[in-house]
Short mmCIF file of C-alpha atoms and ligand atoms in Angstrom, two decimals:
data_model
loop_
_atom_site.label_atom_id
_atom_site.label_comp_id
_atom_site.label_asym_id
_atom_site.label_seq_id
_atom_site.Cartn_x
_atom_site.Cartn_y
_atom_site.Cartn_z
CA MET A 1081 12.97 18.35 -18.11
CA ASN A 1082 12.66 22.07 -18.94
CA GLU A 1083 14.63 24.87 -17.36
CA SER A 1084 12.26 25.58 -14.51
CA ASN A 1085 12.61 21.92 -13.53
CA LYS A 1086 8.89 21.40 -14.09
CA PRO A 1087 8.17 18.01 -15.58
CA VAL A 1088 7.62 17.99 -19.31
CA LEU A 1089 4.55 15.89 -19.29
CA GLU A 1090 5.29 12.94 -21.48
CA PHE A 1091 4.25 9.56 -20.23
CA PRO A 1092 3.49 6.41 -22.23
CA LYS A 1093 0.14 6.56 -23.95
CA ARG A 1094 -1.51 3.75 -22.02
CA PHE A 1095 -0.03 4.78 -18.69
CA LEU A 1096 -2.23 4.00 -15.70
CA TRP A 1097 -3.03 7.06 -13.59
CA GLY A 1098 -4.83 6.32 -10.40
CA VAL A 1099 -4.98 5.77 -6.68
CA ALA A 1100 -4.85 2.90 -4.22
CA THR A 1101 -6.85 2.00 -1.12
CA SER A 1102 -7.33 -1.15 0.91
CA ALA A 1103 -10.61 -2.60 2.14
CA HIS A 1104 -10.05 -2.33 5.86
CA GLN A 1105 -8.73 1.20 5.61
CA VAL A 1106 -11.79 2.65 3.88
CA GLU A 1107 -14.78 0.30 3.91
CA GLY A 1108 -15.95 0.51 7.50
CA GLY A 1109 -17.96 -2.19 9.24
CA ASN A 1110 -15.42 -4.99 8.94
CA HIS A 1111 -14.92 -7.92 11.25
CA ASN A 1112 -11.42 -9.35 11.05
CA GLN A 1113 -8.30 -9.82 13.18
CA TRP A 1114 -7.70 -6.06 13.12
CA THR A 1115 -11.13 -4.99 14.37
CA VAL A 1116 -10.84 -7.40 17.30
CA TRP A 1117 -7.41 -6.04 18.18
CA GLU A 1118 -8.47 -2.40 17.76
CA LEU A 1119 -11.19 -2.76 20.36
CA GLU A 1120 -8.86 -4.48 22.80
CA ASN A 1121 -6.10 -1.88 22.48
CA ALA A 1122 -7.72 1.48 21.78
CA LYS A 1123 -7.66 2.76 25.36
CA ALA A 1124 -4.04 1.87 25.98
CA LYS A 1125 -2.96 3.36 22.68
CA ALA A 1126 -4.75 6.62 23.43
CA ALA A 1127 -3.09 6.77 26.83
CA GLN A 1128 0.37 6.25 25.29
CA ALA A 1129 -0.10 8.76 22.44
CA GLY A 1130 1.65 11.66 24.17
CA TYR A 1131 4.68 9.52 24.84
CA HIS A 1132 4.91 8.18 21.27
CA LEU A 1133 3.98 11.21 19.26
CA ASN A 1134 4.91 14.40 21.08
CA ASP A 1135 8.13 14.80 19.10
CA HIS A 1136 6.09 15.15 15.88
CA ASP A 1137 5.90 18.64 14.39
CA SER A 1138 2.22 17.95 13.89
CA TRP A 1139 1.63 17.19 17.60
CA GLU A 1140 -0.36 20.36 18.36
CA GLN A 1141 -2.78 19.64 15.51
CA ILE A 1142 -3.15 15.94 16.16
CA LYS A 1143 -3.06 15.62 19.93
CA ASP A 1144 -6.82 15.75 20.56
CA GLN A 1145 -7.42 12.99 18.02
CA ALA A 1146 -4.42 10.94 19.09
CA LYS A 1147 -5.49 10.96 22.73
CA ASP A 1148 -9.01 9.82 21.89
CA PRO A 1149 -9.52 6.01 21.99
CA ASP A 1150 -11.98 6.31 19.11
CA ASN A 1151 -9.04 7.26 16.86
CA TYR A 1152 -7.78 3.68 17.12
CA VAL A 1153 -11.05 1.98 16.19
CA SER A 1154 -11.74 1.80 12.46
CA GLY A 1155 -15.52 1.55 13.00
CA ALA A 1156 -17.64 3.01 10.20
CA LEU A 1157 -14.90 5.16 8.62
CA GLY A 1158 -16.22 6.83 5.45
CA ASP A 1159 -18.46 3.83 4.69
CA HIS A 1160 -16.81 3.21 1.33
CA TYR A 1161 -18.41 -0.25 1.29
CA ASN A 1162 -21.77 1.37 0.62
CA ARG A 1163 -20.68 4.68 -0.88
CA TYR A 1164 -18.19 3.41 -3.42
CA LEU A 1165 -20.01 4.83 -6.42
CA GLU A 1166 -19.58 8.29 -4.98
CA ASP A 1167 -15.87 7.55 -4.62
CA PHE A 1168 -15.61 6.33 -8.19
CA GLU A 1169 -16.90 9.75 -9.20
CA LEU A 1170 -13.91 11.28 -7.45
CA LEU A 1171 -11.66 9.15 -9.67
CA GLU A 1172 -13.47 10.47 -12.70
CA LYS A 1173 -13.18 14.03 -11.49
CA MET A 1174 -9.42 13.54 -11.37
CA HIS A 1175 -9.44 11.98 -14.88
CA MET A 1176 -7.98 8.75 -13.54
CA ASN A 1177 -8.01 5.48 -15.46
CA ALA A 1178 -6.89 3.02 -12.75
CA TYR A 1179 -7.87 2.10 -9.22
CA ARG A 1180 -6.24 -0.36 -6.85
CA PHE A 1181 -8.43 -1.75 -4.08
CA SER A 1182 -8.48 -4.89 -1.98
CA VAL A 1183 -11.14 -7.52 -1.48
CA GLU A 1184 -11.80 -8.31 2.16
CA TRP A 1185 -11.31 -12.03 2.74
CA SER A 1186 -13.16 -11.90 6.08
CA ARG A 1187 -16.32 -10.69 4.32
CA ILE A 1188 -16.07 -13.23 1.53
CA GLU A 1189 -15.29 -16.23 3.76
CA PRO A 1190 -16.52 -15.18 7.22
CA GLU A 1191 -16.33 -18.77 8.45
CA GLU A 1192 -13.99 -21.43 7.25
CA GLY A 1193 -15.28 -22.85 3.97
CA VAL A 1194 -18.43 -20.69 3.95
CA TRP A 1195 -18.68 -18.20 1.09
CA ASP A 1196 -20.87 -15.15 1.60
CA ALA A 1197 -22.74 -14.77 -1.67
CA GLU A 1198 -23.67 -11.15 -1.00
CA ALA A 1199 -20.09 -10.10 -0.36
CA VAL A 1200 -18.94 -11.92 -3.50
CA MET A 1201 -21.65 -10.15 -5.47
CA HIS A 1202 -20.59 -6.84 -3.98
CA TYR A 1203 -17.04 -7.12 -5.27
CA LYS A 1204 -18.17 -8.43 -8.65
CA GLU A 1205 -20.39 -5.43 -9.06
CA TYR A 1206 -17.63 -3.15 -7.75
CA ALA A 1207 -15.07 -4.32 -10.32
CA ALA A 1208 -17.61 -4.35 -13.14
CA ARG A 1209 -18.64 -0.76 -12.36
CA LEU A 1210 -15.04 0.37 -12.55
CA LYS A 1211 -14.62 -1.33 -15.90
CA LYS A 1212 -17.75 0.35 -17.20
CA ARG A 1213 -16.23 3.70 -16.35
CA ASN A 1214 -13.03 2.76 -18.19
CA ILE A 1215 -11.13 2.60 -14.96
CA GLU A 1216 -8.72 -0.35 -14.81
CA PRO A 1217 -9.37 -2.30 -11.59
CA ILE A 1218 -6.25 -3.59 -9.85
CA VAL A 1219 -7.29 -6.03 -7.16
CA THR A 1220 -5.26 -6.89 -4.04
CA LEU A 1221 -5.94 -10.18 -2.27
CA PHE A 1222 -4.06 -9.69 1.00
CA HIS A 1223 -3.64 -6.19 2.38
CA PHE A 1224 -2.88 -6.91 6.05
CA THR A 1225 -6.32 -8.11 7.19
CA LEU A 1226 -7.37 -11.72 7.73
CA PRO A 1227 -10.48 -13.59 8.83
CA VAL A 1228 -10.42 -14.30 12.56
CA TRP A 1229 -10.78 -18.08 11.95
CA PHE A 1230 -7.64 -18.04 9.82
CA THR A 1231 -5.58 -16.26 12.49
CA GLN A 1232 -6.89 -18.71 15.10
CA LYS A 1233 -5.28 -21.46 13.06
CA GLY A 1234 -1.95 -19.61 13.25
CA GLY A 1235 -2.37 -17.43 10.14
CA PHE A 1236 0.66 -17.24 7.89
CA THR A 1237 3.02 -18.59 10.55
CA LYS A 1238 2.10 -22.08 9.29
CA ARG A 1239 2.85 -23.24 5.80
CA SER A 1240 -0.04 -25.68 5.93
CA ASN A 1241 -2.41 -22.69 6.22
CA VAL A 1242 -1.40 -21.27 2.86
CA LYS A 1243 -3.89 -23.60 1.16
CA TYR A 1244 -6.75 -21.55 2.65
CA PHE A 1245 -5.41 -18.41 1.04
CA THR A 1246 -4.98 -20.18 -2.28
CA ARG A 1247 -8.54 -21.47 -2.09
CA PHE A 1248 -9.77 -17.94 -1.42
CA THR A 1249 -7.71 -16.69 -4.40
CA GLU A 1250 -9.28 -19.25 -6.68
CA LYS A 1251 -12.79 -18.44 -5.49
CA ILE A 1252 -12.64 -14.67 -5.79
CA ILE A 1253 -10.67 -14.51 -9.02
CA SER A 1254 -12.96 -16.95 -10.76
CA GLU A 1255 -15.93 -14.89 -9.55
CA LEU A 1256 -14.40 -11.59 -10.71
CA GLY A 1257 -13.67 -13.22 -14.06
CA THR A 1258 -12.75 -10.89 -16.86
CA SER A 1259 -13.63 -7.72 -14.94
CA VAL A 1260 -10.06 -7.71 -13.70
CA ARG A 1261 -6.75 -8.24 -15.42
CA LEU A 1262 -4.18 -6.94 -12.92
CA ILE A 1263 -3.83 -8.75 -9.61
CA ILE A 1264 -1.68 -8.07 -6.54
CA THR A 1265 -1.51 -11.12 -4.31
CA ILE A 1266 0.35 -9.82 -1.24
CA ASN A 1267 0.85 -6.25 -0.10
CA GLU A 1268 4.19 -5.36 1.53
CA PRO A 1269 5.08 -8.80 2.92
CA GLU A 1270 7.94 -7.74 5.18
CA VAL A 1271 6.04 -4.76 6.57
CA TYR A 1272 3.23 -7.10 7.61
CA ALA A 1273 5.64 -9.67 9.09
CA SER A 1274 7.74 -7.10 10.96
CA GLU A 1275 4.92 -5.03 12.43
CA SER A 1276 2.93 -8.10 13.46
CA TYR A 1277 5.63 -10.56 14.56
CA TYR A 1278 8.55 -8.40 15.58
CA ASN A 1279 7.72 -4.76 16.35
CA GLN A 1280 4.60 -5.74 18.27
CA SER A 1281 2.64 -2.90 16.75
CA TRP A 1282 0.06 -4.86 14.73
CA PRO A 1283 -1.95 -7.93 15.68
CA PRO A 1284 -1.01 -10.44 17.00
CA ALA A 1285 1.68 -8.04 18.33
CA VAL A 1286 4.23 -10.67 19.32
CA ARG A 1287 8.02 -10.60 19.17
CA ASP A 1288 9.13 -13.91 17.83
CA ARG A 1289 12.00 -14.07 15.35
CA TYR A 1290 11.13 -17.56 14.24
CA LYS A 1291 7.52 -16.67 13.45
CA TRP A 1292 8.62 -13.46 11.71
CA TRP A 1293 10.88 -15.48 9.45
CA ARG A 1294 8.25 -18.14 8.83
CA VAL A 1295 5.67 -15.51 7.87
CA ILE A 1296 7.99 -13.86 5.34
CA ASN A 1297 8.76 -17.19 3.71
CA ASN A 1298 5.18 -18.40 3.83
CA LEU A 1299 3.99 -15.20 2.18
CA ALA A 1300 6.45 -15.81 -0.65
CA TYR A 1301 5.07 -19.34 -0.91
CA ALA A 1302 1.51 -17.97 -0.80
CA HIS A 1303 2.32 -15.69 -3.71
CA ARG A 1304 3.77 -18.51 -5.78
CA GLN A 1305 0.84 -20.81 -5.11
CA SER A 1306 -1.75 -18.12 -5.80
CA ALA A 1307 -0.02 -16.97 -8.97
CA LYS A 1308 -0.13 -20.56 -10.24
CA VAL A 1309 -3.85 -20.80 -9.52
CA ILE A 1310 -4.53 -17.46 -11.16
CA HIS A 1311 -2.58 -18.31 -14.30
CA ARG A 1312 -4.33 -21.65 -14.50
CA LEU A 1313 -7.65 -19.82 -14.46
CA ASN A 1314 -6.53 -17.58 -17.29
CA ARG A 1315 -3.06 -16.95 -18.66
CA ARG A 1316 -4.04 -13.37 -19.48
CA TYR A 1317 -4.12 -12.31 -15.85
CA LYS A 1318 -1.08 -10.23 -14.87
CA VAL A 1319 0.11 -10.95 -11.34
CA SER A 1320 2.52 -9.32 -8.90
CA ILE A 1321 3.11 -8.48 -5.27
CA ALA A 1322 3.17 -4.86 -4.04
CA LYS A 1323 6.73 -4.59 -2.79
CA ASN A 1324 7.65 -2.06 -0.11
CA SER A 1325 10.79 -0.46 -1.48
CA ASN A 1326 12.32 2.57 0.15
CA PHE A 1327 15.66 4.00 -0.87
CA PHE A 1328 18.86 3.63 1.18
CA TYR A 1329 21.79 5.91 0.37
CA PRO A 1330 25.19 6.50 1.99
CA GLY A 1331 25.52 9.84 3.78
CA ASP A 1332 29.28 10.00 3.12
CA ASN A 1333 31.91 8.27 1.07
CA ALA A 1334 33.13 5.95 3.81
CA TRP A 1335 33.18 2.32 2.71
CA LEU A 1336 31.09 1.27 5.71
CA SER A 1337 28.29 3.72 4.86
CA ARG A 1338 28.28 2.60 1.24
CA PHE A 1339 28.43 -1.04 2.18
CA SER A 1340 25.65 -0.75 4.79
CA ALA A 1341 23.34 1.18 2.47
CA ALA A 1342 23.82 -1.50 -0.21
CA VAL A 1343 23.20 -4.32 2.27
CA MET A 1344 20.07 -2.64 3.61
CA GLN A 1345 18.73 -2.09 0.10
CA TYR A 1346 19.45 -5.70 -0.80
CA GLY A 1347 17.91 -7.04 2.40
CA GLN A 1348 14.79 -4.98 1.94
CA ASP A 1349 14.25 -5.70 -1.74
CA ASP A 1350 15.94 -8.74 -3.06
CA TYR A 1351 15.50 -11.57 -0.61
CA PHE A 1352 11.74 -11.58 -1.11
CA ILE A 1353 11.65 -10.55 -4.74
CA MET A 1354 14.00 -13.35 -5.73
CA LYS A 1355 11.62 -15.84 -4.15
CA VAL A 1356 8.65 -14.71 -6.21
CA ILE A 1357 9.96 -13.11 -9.37
CA LYS A 1358 9.44 -16.16 -11.57
CA HIS A 1359 5.77 -15.92 -10.69
CA CYS A 1360 5.37 -12.20 -11.43
CA ASP A 1361 4.29 -10.66 -14.72
CA PHE A 1362 5.14 -7.15 -13.56
CA LEU A 1363 6.47 -5.61 -10.38
CA GLY A 1364 4.28 -3.53 -8.06
CA VAL A 1365 6.38 -1.05 -6.08
CA ASN A 1366 5.33 1.01 -3.05
CA TYR A 1367 7.71 3.92 -2.44
CA TYR A 1368 7.36 6.27 0.54
CA PHE A 1369 10.73 7.43 1.87
CA SER A 1370 14.51 7.34 1.79
CA HIS A 1371 17.06 6.50 4.46
CA ARG A 1372 20.48 8.10 4.78
CA VAL A 1373 23.06 5.70 6.16
CA TYR A 1374 26.16 6.72 8.10
CA GLY A 1375 28.35 3.82 9.16
CA TYR A 1376 25.84 1.11 9.90
CA ARG A 1377 23.12 3.44 11.21
CA ILE A 1378 20.34 5.49 9.70
CA HIS A 1379 20.53 9.27 10.30
CA ASN A 1380 18.05 11.11 8.16
CA PRO A 1381 18.42 14.79 7.29
CA ASP A 1382 14.76 15.34 8.21
CA GLN A 1383 14.48 18.54 6.19
CA GLN A 1384 10.96 17.95 4.98
CA LEU A 1385 8.81 15.70 7.15
CA SER A 1386 5.31 14.35 6.72
CA ASP A 1387 2.78 14.49 9.57
CA LEU A 1388 4.06 11.00 10.49
CA ASN A 1389 7.64 12.33 10.65
CA TRP A 1390 8.67 10.44 7.53
CA ASP A 1391 11.65 12.00 5.78
CA LEU A 1392 10.35 13.07 2.39
CA HIS A 1393 12.50 12.53 -0.71
CA PRO A 1394 9.95 12.04 -3.47
CA ALA A 1395 12.34 12.36 -6.43
CA ASP A 1396 14.38 9.39 -5.14
CA ILE A 1397 11.67 7.15 -6.55
CA GLN A 1398 13.81 7.33 -9.68
CA TYR A 1399 16.61 5.30 -8.08
CA VAL A 1400 14.29 2.67 -6.69
CA LEU A 1401 12.67 2.20 -10.09
CA GLU A 1402 15.99 2.10 -11.93
CA ARG A 1403 17.46 -0.41 -9.52
CA LEU A 1404 14.50 -2.77 -9.59
CA HIS A 1405 14.04 -2.57 -13.32
CA GLY A 1406 17.76 -3.04 -13.90
CA ARG A 1407 17.76 -6.21 -11.82
CA TYR A 1408 14.47 -7.82 -12.66
CA LYS A 1409 13.67 -6.45 -16.13
CA LEU A 1410 9.93 -6.54 -15.54
CA PRO A 1411 7.51 -3.71 -16.26
CA ILE A 1412 6.78 -1.75 -13.09
CA ILE A 1413 3.64 -0.17 -11.70
CA VAL A 1414 3.99 2.18 -8.73
CA THR A 1415 1.28 0.59 -6.63
CA GLU A 1416 1.51 3.08 -3.72
CA ASN A 1417 3.16 6.44 -3.06
CA GLY A 1418 2.04 9.36 -0.95
CA LEU A 1419 2.22 11.12 2.39
CA ALA A 1420 0.25 12.08 5.48
CA ASP A 1421 -0.38 15.80 5.00
CA ALA A 1422 -3.49 17.04 6.77
CA ASP A 1423 -3.12 20.68 5.74
CA ASP A 1424 -2.24 19.72 2.16
CA SER A 1425 0.83 21.95 2.24
CA ARG A 1426 3.29 19.39 0.80
CA ARG A 1427 1.24 17.07 -1.43
CA GLN A 1428 1.46 19.05 -4.67
CA TRP A 1429 5.23 19.42 -4.23
CA TRP A 1430 5.47 15.70 -3.46
CA ILE A 1431 3.58 14.67 -6.59
CA THR A 1432 5.53 17.11 -8.79
CA GLN A 1433 8.84 15.72 -7.56
CA THR A 1434 7.56 12.18 -8.02
CA LEU A 1435 6.58 12.92 -11.61
CA ILE A 1436 10.07 14.28 -12.23
CA GLY A 1437 11.64 11.18 -10.70
CA MET A 1438 9.42 8.86 -12.73
CA GLN A 1439 10.14 10.72 -15.96
CA LYS A 1440 13.86 10.41 -15.39
CA ALA A 1441 13.46 6.70 -14.72
CA ILE A 1442 11.47 6.27 -17.93
CA ALA A 1443 14.10 8.25 -19.84
CA SER A 1444 16.77 5.88 -18.56
CA GLY A 1445 14.84 2.89 -19.87
CA VAL A 1446 12.54 1.81 -17.03
CA GLN A 1447 9.35 0.28 -18.36
CA LEU A 1448 7.00 2.14 -16.07
CA GLN A 1449 3.34 1.39 -16.71
CA GLY A 1450 1.45 3.24 -14.02
CA TYR A 1451 1.34 5.42 -10.94
CA LEU A 1452 -1.16 4.90 -8.12
CA HIS A 1453 -1.19 7.55 -5.42
CA TRP A 1454 -1.84 6.56 -1.82
CA SER A 1455 -4.56 7.36 -1.28
CA LEU A 1456 -7.90 8.22 -2.83
CA MET A 1457 -9.30 9.33 0.49
CA ASP A 1458 -8.37 9.69 4.15
CA ASN A 1459 -8.30 6.27 5.73
CA PHE A 1460 -7.45 4.14 8.73
CA GLU A 1461 -3.67 4.22 9.11
CA TRP A 1462 -3.35 0.95 11.05
CA ALA A 1463 -1.69 1.38 14.46
CA GLU A 1464 -1.83 5.19 14.13
CA GLY A 1465 -5.56 5.14 13.56
CA LYS A 1466 -7.52 7.90 11.88
CA TRP A 1467 -5.49 11.06 12.48
CA PRO A 1468 -2.95 10.68 9.60
CA ARG A 1469 -4.49 12.14 6.47
CA PHE A 1470 -3.25 10.46 3.31
CA GLY A 1471 -6.24 11.32 1.12
CA LEU A 1472 -6.42 13.25 -2.09
CA ALA A 1473 -9.97 13.59 -0.79
CA ALA A 1474 -10.50 14.67 2.81
CA VAL A 1475 -13.11 12.65 4.68
CA ASP A 1476 -15.20 14.11 7.46
CA TYR A 1477 -15.69 11.02 9.63
CA LYS A 1478 -18.74 12.55 11.34
CA THR A 1479 -20.75 13.28 8.22
CA GLY A 1480 -18.98 11.01 5.73
CA GLU A 1481 -18.54 13.98 3.41
CA ARG A 1482 -15.65 13.75 0.91
CA THR A 1483 -13.90 16.85 -0.40
CA LEU A 1484 -11.10 16.87 -2.94
CA ARG A 1485 -8.14 18.73 -1.48
CA PRO A 1486 -6.57 21.50 -3.62
CA SER A 1487 -3.62 19.24 -4.51
CA ALA A 1488 -6.10 16.64 -5.83
CA ARG A 1489 -7.80 19.16 -8.08
CA TRP A 1490 -4.39 20.23 -9.35
CA PHE A 1491 -3.34 16.60 -9.90
CA GLY A 1492 -6.55 15.98 -11.80
CA ARG A 1493 -5.69 18.85 -14.17
CA VAL A 1494 -2.19 17.44 -14.64
CA ILE A 1495 -3.56 14.00 -15.50
CA LYS A 1496 -6.04 15.48 -17.94
CA LYS A 1497 -3.24 17.25 -19.74
CA VAL A 1498 -0.87 14.30 -19.79
CA ARG A 1499 -3.56 11.98 -21.08
CA GLY A 1500 -4.43 14.52 -23.77
CA LEU A 1501 -8.11 14.66 -22.74
C1 LIG B 2969 0.49 0.29 3.23
C2 LIG B 2969 -0.77 1.09 3.43
C3 LIG B 2969 -0.50 2.26 4.35
C4 LIG B 2969 0.52 3.14 3.67
C5 LIG B 2969 0.90 4.38 4.46
C6 LIG B 2969 1.72 1.11 3.07
O1 LIG B 2969 2.70 0.59 3.93
O2 LIG B 2969 0.33 -0.63 2.19
O3 LIG B 2969 -1.75 0.24 3.93
O4 LIG B 2969 -1.63 2.97 4.69
O5 LIG B 2969 1.70 2.42 3.45
O6 LIG B 2969 1.52 4.02 5.64
#
């Protein structure tokens, strides 16, 4: 670190610099359990928007979108499915050498046991094109969306259904072959389980503690089974989950605050990681925010908020990385990190602070191998719909036009310098 607290740009030579997306959030034109649910719930969600969101600082800017049912229907989005080459050019413009994306199971196996050859071809071509551009593809197999037939069977609430996911893993990874090396099986397992089976905010939007618990444990099992299949196909594949890991810290010195923060951190991170760690070659970590704990409750300072009212503490990524590396000793890739910032007023600050945090973590011995910003482009933010703007590139959903935001152009220059290009 130099005196002005600007990061001295020294990262490992082969560090992966890139972005992440997921199929359903950018592709457009999907048919899965989410699209069905979106259509059923859009009107009600639009009607409730004022009630849910009017405490947000961003309310004045977002209210027209948030009150429009169309906001809650992913629809065509930016049509990344067909325009992906254009989007790969954005990666090149930012001098990136890595890209995390997900393959959409519902396209590849639209009916049980029926493989769609065109969709398979699409993703083969997609990964191969990245490789050709010297961009390391990092493929995610489950990023919250599922084929409707699979959810009709009970989805991940049933352990006996995991075999369908493993079969899908085997199919798509053997098709992708050597175009990929890095594989994320499951994205944010507890986030999926909690939003879908406890908070009632994602499909199937039920509150059922038993199912919630089953889903978490079955996702751990799904990871283990898939990792075995993947390693059997080729031992050179490197496999992980993308673990949601936010930072919990005590707001005062009281033993209860310190104890609660530690318990929350443990509960969030370690229960799941311990179930899968033997089947991980590295650890994917998604970091978005920190929580300040007083007593046994969370009270955040809320000094700097994102458009989604998330309390922003980018430099705390250091502590998350140090803790996870200290415990599990695996190399880490930051598989997601970013913020909803429609006017792009906080993104450059966020990335700068993140770089500082990551450098400190590396200096203290963390084997950090990459950083993937969320996200390449504006996308469908699940229950919130289209108004939150996470993109380094802004997307005009009417015309499909992509425009790199100023922070993205700046980040591109930073990457160029760090990579010595
Ligand atoms: C998810 C993404 C999501 C992002 C921002 C992560 O929880 O993996 O799908 O868009 O956070 O909320």
